[in-house]
Amino acid sequence: MESESTLLFHPTIAINQRFKSFADSGIIIDIKREDLLHPQMSGNKLRKLKYNLKEAQDHGTKTILTYGGAFSNHIAATAAACNILGLKSIGVIRGEELGVDLEKTLNQNKTLRTAHNYGMKLVFVTREKYKLKDTAASLREYHRQFGKFYNIPEGGTNELAIKGTQEILTDFDLENYDVICVAAGTGGTAAGIINSAGLDQKIIVFSALKGDFLKDEIQKYTTRTDFTLVSEDYFGGYARSSNELINYMNNSFRESGIPLEPIYTGKMMYGLEQMVEVGAFNSKTRILAVHTGGLQGIAGYNKRLIKKGLPYLQYEDDI
Ligand SMILES: *Cc1c(COP(=O)(O)O)cnc(C)c1O
């Protein structure tokens, strides 16, 4: 038991890799390859699961229940982690239509197929019901239905998750970079980065969603207020993309060899490069951008792009 959890709970320290250097200004961008932490569990989702799964195990809870959409990196990571640790997992998935013909859904959706193959029980619910998932009534209903379980919120963010994301930055990162960049959905990863970064480091959070509501979410988990939040104003909102983004990502993969995904890290790097181009940073600024993983979602994303006849990400086979 102990040795099994050691496998999961001691991720190797990710490497930092040069993404780009700008010859005229001397600015460099390195990427922290958290996507390489574990072959089955995408970077920041493993960080967020670490202390939650430990907590469940310490209390002898054998089942984990959590929530996500049909392409959720968190669902994929939870299913894999529970499989490795010998825990049962239940995934409450948004979209009851996906459960009508499970075999068809699993055939068409790599994320859900992988989760299913790891032994996760998939429970498909309507969007209305999904919206109520954090209410006491909803929790009670799932407890009646499934018995005892450890509940992890959508996206995996809670206090214990922040404890995990605070372990992303190393002493080396605190000493060698002026700016730290991270992409955000719920903001749990960003909060951990903010808590652990040096006071002299500038932190830029690239939201995957429009608007600035995320500021309050992040502020729930940190007392620091000196971070910059960049709203997703380039591409029209969460999971929206454009040919420009996809072409940018294909080019940057050719140049750097580092695969990005289109919802978080691709947009972050695009936005960051735009900032460099308009002179947002002094010369010789050393920037570290955190690669939060999520590459498992590319197959599903590409499927939709190809269906629409749009340019798609051409490095899927190389990662
Ligand atoms: C989930 C996810 C994020 C967002 O993390 P939060 O902690 O929810 O802000 C960023 N990048 C990738 C690749 C993710 O899968």
Short mmCIF file of C-alpha atoms and ligand atoms in Angstrom, two decimals:
data_model
loop_
_atom_site.label_atom_id
_atom_site.label_comp_id
_atom_site.label_asym_id
_atom_site.label_seq_id
_atom_site.Cartn_x
_atom_site.Cartn_y
_atom_site.Cartn_z
CA MET A 1 0.00 0.00 0.00
CA GLU A 2 2.63 2.48 1.09
CA SER A 3 4.91 1.71 -1.82
CA GLU A 4 2.04 2.04 -4.28
CA SER A 5 1.09 5.46 -3.06
CA THR A 6 4.74 6.49 -3.13
CA LEU A 7 4.62 5.96 -6.87
CA LEU A 8 1.85 8.48 -7.18
CA PHE A 9 2.70 10.89 -4.41
CA HIS A 10 6.29 11.61 -5.30
CA PRO A 11 6.20 12.96 -8.81
CA THR A 12 9.64 13.62 -10.20
CA ILE A 13 10.60 17.24 -10.48
CA ALA A 14 9.69 18.45 -13.92
CA ILE A 15 12.35 19.88 -16.18
CA ASN A 16 12.50 23.43 -17.49
CA GLN A 17 13.06 23.67 -21.21
CA ARG A 18 13.82 26.65 -23.44
CA PHE A 19 10.75 27.61 -25.47
CA LYS A 20 12.02 30.75 -27.11
CA SER A 21 14.70 33.41 -26.85
CA PHE A 22 14.29 36.86 -28.32
CA ALA A 23 17.68 37.85 -29.71
CA ASP A 24 17.18 41.63 -29.79
CA SER A 25 15.85 42.03 -26.24
CA GLY A 26 17.59 39.12 -24.56
CA ILE A 27 14.25 37.99 -23.14
CA ILE A 28 13.92 34.24 -22.68
CA ILE A 29 10.88 32.03 -22.12
CA ASP A 30 11.33 28.65 -20.49
CA ILE A 31 8.57 26.09 -20.01
CA LYS A 32 8.23 23.97 -16.91
CA ARG A 33 7.26 20.55 -18.26
CA GLU A 34 4.70 19.52 -15.66
CA ASP A 35 3.05 17.64 -18.50
CA LEU A 36 5.86 15.08 -18.18
CA LEU A 37 5.23 14.32 -14.48
CA HIS A 38 3.36 11.13 -15.17
CA PRO A 39 2.37 9.39 -18.41
CA GLN A 40 -1.27 8.92 -17.35
CA MET A 41 -1.89 11.97 -15.19
CA SER A 42 -1.64 15.40 -16.61
CA GLY A 43 0.61 17.77 -14.63
CA ASN A 44 -1.49 20.01 -12.47
CA LYS A 45 -4.30 17.50 -11.99
CA LEU A 46 -1.86 15.09 -10.35
CA ARG A 47 -0.59 17.90 -8.12
CA LYS A 48 -4.16 18.66 -7.05
CA LEU A 49 -5.03 15.01 -6.46
CA LYS A 50 -1.95 14.21 -4.40
CA TYR A 51 -3.11 15.33 -0.93
CA ASN A 52 -6.77 14.66 -1.62
CA LEU A 53 -6.15 11.00 -2.38
CA LYS A 54 -3.82 10.76 0.59
CA GLU A 55 -6.57 12.21 2.79
CA ALA A 56 -9.08 9.68 1.44
CA GLN A 57 -6.66 6.81 2.04
CA ASP A 58 -5.75 8.04 5.54
CA HIS A 59 -9.45 7.87 6.41
CA GLY A 60 -9.85 4.45 4.85
CA THR A 61 -12.21 5.74 2.17
CA LYS A 62 -12.18 3.35 -0.77
CA THR A 63 -14.17 5.36 -3.30
CA ILE A 64 -13.56 8.76 -4.90
CA LEU A 65 -16.39 10.66 -6.56
CA THR A 66 -15.75 13.66 -8.77
CA TYR A 67 -17.18 15.68 -11.66
CA GLY A 68 -16.28 16.85 -15.14
CA GLY A 69 -17.17 17.43 -18.77
CA ALA A 70 -16.74 14.86 -21.52
CA PHE A 71 -13.13 15.88 -22.26
CA SER A 72 -12.05 16.67 -18.71
CA ASN A 73 -8.36 16.33 -17.88
CA HIS A 74 -9.36 16.03 -14.23
CA ILE A 75 -11.64 13.06 -14.92
CA ALA A 76 -8.88 11.33 -16.90
CA ALA A 77 -6.30 11.94 -14.15
CA THR A 78 -8.60 10.85 -11.31
CA ALA A 79 -9.49 7.60 -13.07
CA ALA A 80 -5.82 6.79 -13.65
CA ALA A 81 -4.70 7.72 -10.13
CA CYS A 82 -7.47 5.69 -8.48
CA ASN A 83 -6.61 2.74 -10.67
CA ILE A 84 -2.96 2.89 -9.60
CA LEU A 85 -3.89 3.21 -5.90
CA GLY A 86 -6.58 0.53 -5.94
CA LEU A 87 -9.37 2.98 -5.19
CA LYS A 88 -12.80 2.89 -6.79
CA SER A 89 -13.72 5.99 -8.80
CA ILE A 90 -17.03 7.48 -9.87
CA GLY A 91 -17.15 10.25 -12.46
CA VAL A 92 -20.28 12.38 -12.67
CA ILE A 93 -20.23 13.57 -16.29
CA ARG A 94 -22.08 16.57 -17.71
CA GLY A 95 -24.49 15.53 -20.51
CA GLU A 96 -27.02 12.77 -20.03
CA GLU A 97 -27.21 12.21 -23.80
CA LEU A 98 -23.73 10.66 -23.62
CA GLY A 99 -25.09 7.83 -21.49
CA VAL A 100 -27.85 6.79 -23.89
CA ASP A 101 -25.50 4.64 -25.96
CA LEU A 102 -22.45 4.11 -23.77
CA GLU A 103 -20.63 1.92 -26.26
CA LYS A 104 -20.91 4.57 -28.96
CA THR A 105 -19.80 7.30 -26.55
CA LEU A 106 -16.77 5.29 -25.46
CA ASN A 107 -15.89 4.56 -29.07
CA GLN A 108 -15.99 8.23 -29.97
CA ASN A 109 -14.53 9.83 -26.86
CA LYS A 110 -10.97 9.01 -25.87
CA THR A 111 -11.14 10.74 -22.47
CA LEU A 112 -14.20 8.79 -21.34
CA ARG A 113 -12.93 5.56 -22.89
CA THR A 114 -9.68 5.87 -20.99
CA ALA A 115 -11.48 6.67 -17.74
CA HIS A 116 -13.82 3.72 -18.26
CA ASN A 117 -10.88 1.41 -18.98
CA TYR A 118 -9.27 2.50 -15.72
CA GLY A 119 -12.41 1.27 -13.99
CA MET A 120 -14.15 4.59 -13.38
CA LYS A 121 -17.91 4.28 -13.10
CA LEU A 122 -19.35 6.97 -15.38
CA VAL A 123 -22.62 8.58 -14.31
CA PHE A 124 -24.15 10.87 -16.94
CA VAL A 125 -26.39 13.67 -15.70
CA THR A 126 -28.33 16.52 -17.29
CA ARG A 127 -26.78 19.96 -17.43
CA GLU A 128 -29.38 21.17 -14.93
CA LYS A 129 -28.47 18.47 -12.45
CA TYR A 130 -24.78 19.03 -13.03
CA LYS A 131 -25.15 22.69 -12.10
CA LEU A 132 -26.48 21.67 -8.67
CA LYS A 133 -23.56 19.31 -7.99
CA ASP A 134 -22.09 21.33 -5.13
CA THR A 135 -25.33 21.58 -3.15
CA ALA A 136 -25.90 19.55 0.01
CA ALA A 137 -28.98 17.94 -1.55
CA SER A 138 -27.00 16.69 -4.52
CA LEU A 139 -24.27 15.27 -2.31
CA ARG A 140 -26.86 13.53 -0.15
CA GLU A 141 -28.41 11.96 -3.22
CA TYR A 142 -25.06 10.62 -4.44
CA HIS A 143 -24.33 9.26 -0.97
CA ARG A 144 -27.69 7.46 -0.96
CA GLN A 145 -26.92 6.10 -4.41
CA PHE A 146 -23.25 5.14 -3.98
CA GLY A 147 -22.63 4.90 -0.23
CA LYS A 148 -19.48 6.29 1.34
CA PHE A 149 -17.10 8.25 -0.88
CA TYR A 150 -14.55 11.06 -0.78
CA ASN A 151 -15.88 14.02 -2.76
CA ILE A 152 -13.56 16.04 -5.00
CA PRO A 153 -15.02 19.11 -6.74
CA GLU A 154 -14.96 19.71 -10.50
CA GLY A 155 -11.45 20.59 -11.66
CA GLY A 156 -10.07 19.18 -8.40
CA THR A 157 -9.62 22.52 -6.63
CA ASN A 158 -9.94 22.74 -2.83
CA GLU A 159 -7.63 23.52 0.09
CA LEU A 160 -5.71 20.25 -0.21
CA ALA A 161 -5.29 20.78 -3.94
CA ILE A 162 -3.55 24.09 -3.28
CA LYS A 163 -1.18 22.30 -0.92
CA GLY A 164 -0.22 20.19 -3.95
CA THR A 165 0.09 23.02 -6.48
CA GLN A 166 2.34 24.90 -4.04
CA GLU A 167 4.91 22.17 -4.78
CA ILE A 168 5.22 23.01 -8.48
CA LEU A 169 7.86 25.73 -8.21
CA THR A 170 11.32 24.68 -7.05
CA ASP A 171 14.07 26.70 -5.36
CA PHE A 172 15.75 26.87 -8.75
CA ASP A 173 12.63 28.50 -10.20
CA LEU A 174 12.53 31.09 -7.42
CA GLU A 175 16.14 32.04 -8.06
CA ASN A 176 16.31 31.99 -11.83
CA TYR A 177 13.17 33.68 -13.15
CA ASP A 178 11.72 37.19 -12.97
CA VAL A 179 8.25 36.28 -14.22
CA ILE A 180 6.11 33.17 -13.67
CA CYS A 181 3.16 32.48 -16.00
CA VAL A 182 0.39 29.96 -15.44
CA ALA A 183 -2.94 29.20 -17.12
CA ALA A 184 -6.13 29.01 -15.07
CA GLY A 185 -9.55 27.38 -15.11
CA THR A 186 -10.65 27.22 -11.49
CA GLY A 187 -7.52 29.10 -10.38
CA GLY A 188 -6.33 26.38 -7.99
CA THR A 189 -3.04 25.93 -9.76
CA ALA A 190 -2.47 29.67 -9.97
CA ALA A 191 -3.18 30.07 -6.24
CA GLY A 192 -0.51 27.47 -5.40
CA ILE A 193 1.98 29.19 -7.72
CA ILE A 194 1.21 32.58 -6.18
CA ASN A 195 1.64 31.22 -2.64
CA SER A 196 4.99 29.67 -3.40
CA ALA A 197 6.55 32.23 -5.74
CA GLY A 198 9.17 34.70 -4.54
CA LEU A 199 7.94 38.12 -3.44
CA ASP A 200 10.12 39.70 -6.11
CA GLN A 201 8.67 37.56 -8.89
CA LYS A 202 5.93 38.88 -11.14
CA ILE A 203 3.08 36.42 -11.62
CA ILE A 204 0.83 36.45 -14.67
CA VAL A 205 -2.29 34.26 -14.68
CA PHE A 206 -3.83 33.57 -18.08
CA SER A 207 -7.49 32.71 -17.64
CA ALA A 208 -9.06 30.17 -19.99
CA LEU A 209 -12.33 32.03 -19.53
CA LYS A 210 -13.52 35.52 -20.27
CA GLY A 211 -14.02 38.01 -17.51
CA ASP A 212 -12.28 38.66 -14.21
CA PHE A 213 -14.41 36.63 -11.76
CA LEU A 214 -11.37 34.40 -11.36
CA LYS A 215 -9.65 37.02 -9.25
CA ASP A 216 -12.06 36.32 -6.36
CA GLU A 217 -11.70 32.55 -6.80
CA ILE A 218 -7.91 32.76 -6.61
CA GLN A 219 -8.15 35.14 -3.69
CA LYS A 220 -9.97 32.44 -1.68
CA TYR A 221 -6.69 30.54 -1.47
CA THR A 222 -4.05 33.24 -1.23
CA THR A 223 -3.44 36.44 0.67
CA ARG A 224 -1.19 37.85 -2.03
CA THR A 225 -2.87 40.33 -4.34
CA ASP A 226 0.07 41.32 -6.52
CA PHE A 227 -0.62 39.07 -9.49
CA THR A 228 -1.84 40.01 -12.95
CA LEU A 229 -4.89 38.28 -14.37
CA VAL A 230 -5.24 38.17 -18.15
CA SER A 231 -8.77 37.43 -19.35
CA GLU A 232 -9.39 35.19 -22.38
CA ASP A 233 -10.31 37.96 -24.78
CA TYR A 234 -8.47 36.78 -27.87
CA PHE A 235 -10.46 33.79 -29.06
CA GLY A 236 -14.00 34.16 -27.76
CA GLY A 237 -13.96 32.21 -24.50
CA TYR A 238 -13.46 28.79 -22.97
CA ALA A 239 -12.37 26.06 -25.41
CA ARG A 240 -12.93 28.39 -28.40
CA SER A 241 -10.08 28.55 -30.83
CA SER A 242 -9.20 30.02 -34.20
CA ASN A 243 -7.05 29.06 -37.13
CA GLU A 244 -4.55 31.59 -35.86
CA LEU A 245 -4.21 29.81 -32.52
CA ILE A 246 -3.88 26.38 -34.10
CA ASN A 247 -1.31 27.62 -36.63
CA TYR A 248 0.62 29.32 -33.84
CA MET A 249 0.68 26.07 -31.84
CA ASN A 250 1.81 23.97 -34.83
CA ASN A 251 4.59 26.47 -35.53
CA SER A 252 5.73 26.67 -31.94
CA PHE A 253 5.82 22.87 -31.76
CA ARG A 254 8.02 22.77 -34.86
CA GLU A 255 10.35 25.37 -33.36
CA SER A 256 10.51 24.20 -29.73
CA GLY A 257 9.47 20.54 -29.84
CA ILE A 258 7.08 21.28 -26.98
CA PRO A 259 3.44 20.31 -27.52
CA LEU A 260 0.81 22.64 -26.06
CA GLU A 261 -2.93 22.07 -25.75
CA PRO A 262 -5.49 24.55 -27.11
CA ILE A 263 -7.59 25.36 -24.02
CA TYR A 264 -4.97 26.52 -21.51
CA THR A 265 -1.28 26.40 -22.39
CA GLY A 266 -1.62 27.21 -26.11
CA LYS A 267 -3.54 30.38 -25.32
CA MET A 268 -1.16 31.28 -22.50
CA MET A 269 1.91 31.05 -24.75
CA TYR A 270 0.16 32.96 -27.54
CA GLY A 271 -0.82 35.71 -25.11
CA LEU A 272 2.62 35.76 -23.54
CA GLU A 273 4.38 36.15 -26.88
CA GLN A 274 2.03 39.01 -27.75
CA MET A 275 3.01 40.71 -24.50
CA VAL A 276 6.70 40.31 -25.34
CA GLU A 277 6.10 41.75 -28.81
CA VAL A 278 4.37 44.88 -27.51
CA GLY A 279 7.19 45.50 -25.08
CA ALA A 280 5.52 44.48 -21.82
CA PHE A 281 8.82 43.17 -20.43
CA ASN A 282 12.23 44.76 -19.87
CA SER A 283 15.21 43.43 -21.77
CA LYS A 284 16.79 40.28 -20.35
CA THR A 285 13.61 39.34 -18.47
CA ARG A 286 13.66 35.64 -17.64
CA ILE A 287 10.17 34.16 -17.94
CA LEU A 288 9.03 30.73 -16.77
CA ALA A 289 5.68 29.43 -18.06
CA VAL A 290 4.18 26.37 -16.40
CA HIS A 291 3.05 23.60 -18.77
CA THR A 292 0.07 22.28 -16.84
CA GLY A 293 -0.38 19.22 -19.09
CA GLY A 294 -3.75 18.33 -20.58
CA LEU A 295 -2.40 16.76 -23.75
CA GLN A 296 -4.85 13.87 -23.45
CA GLY A 297 -7.60 16.22 -24.62
CA ILE A 298 -6.00 16.98 -27.99
CA ALA A 299 -7.43 13.92 -29.73
CA GLY A 300 -10.99 14.98 -28.94
CA TYR A 301 -10.30 18.59 -29.81
CA ASN A 302 -8.77 17.63 -33.15
CA LYS A 303 -11.75 15.46 -33.99
CA ARG A 304 -14.02 18.48 -33.78
CA LEU A 305 -11.66 20.68 -35.83
CA ILE A 306 -11.27 18.04 -38.54
CA LYS A 307 -15.04 17.56 -38.70
CA LYS A 308 -15.41 21.27 -39.44
CA GLY A 309 -12.64 21.16 -42.04
CA LEU A 310 -10.44 23.47 -39.97
CA PRO A 311 -6.66 23.34 -39.40
CA TYR A 312 -5.84 20.98 -36.53
CA LEU A 313 -2.93 20.17 -34.24
CA GLN A 314 -0.44 18.07 -36.14
CA TYR A 315 1.70 16.71 -33.36
CA GLU A 316 -0.72 14.30 -31.76
CA ASP A 317 1.31 11.24 -32.78
CA ASP A 318 4.55 12.75 -31.51
CA ILE A 319 3.55 13.23 -27.86
C1 LIG B 1 -7.24 22.02 -15.49
C2 LIG B 1 -6.14 22.66 -16.25
C3 LIG B 1 -5.73 23.97 -16.00
C4 LIG B 1 -6.43 24.84 -15.01
O1 LIG B 1 -6.12 24.53 -13.70
P1 LIG B 1 -6.92 25.22 -12.51
O2 LIG B 1 -6.22 24.79 -11.30
O3 LIG B 1 -8.33 24.69 -12.58
O4 LIG B 1 -6.91 26.68 -12.74
C5 LIG B 1 -4.67 24.48 -16.70
N1 LIG B 1 -4.05 23.75 -17.65
C6 LIG B 1 -4.42 22.51 -17.94
C7 LIG B 1 -3.70 21.79 -19.01
C8 LIG B 1 -5.48 21.92 -17.25
O5 LIG B 1 -5.85 20.67 -17.57
#
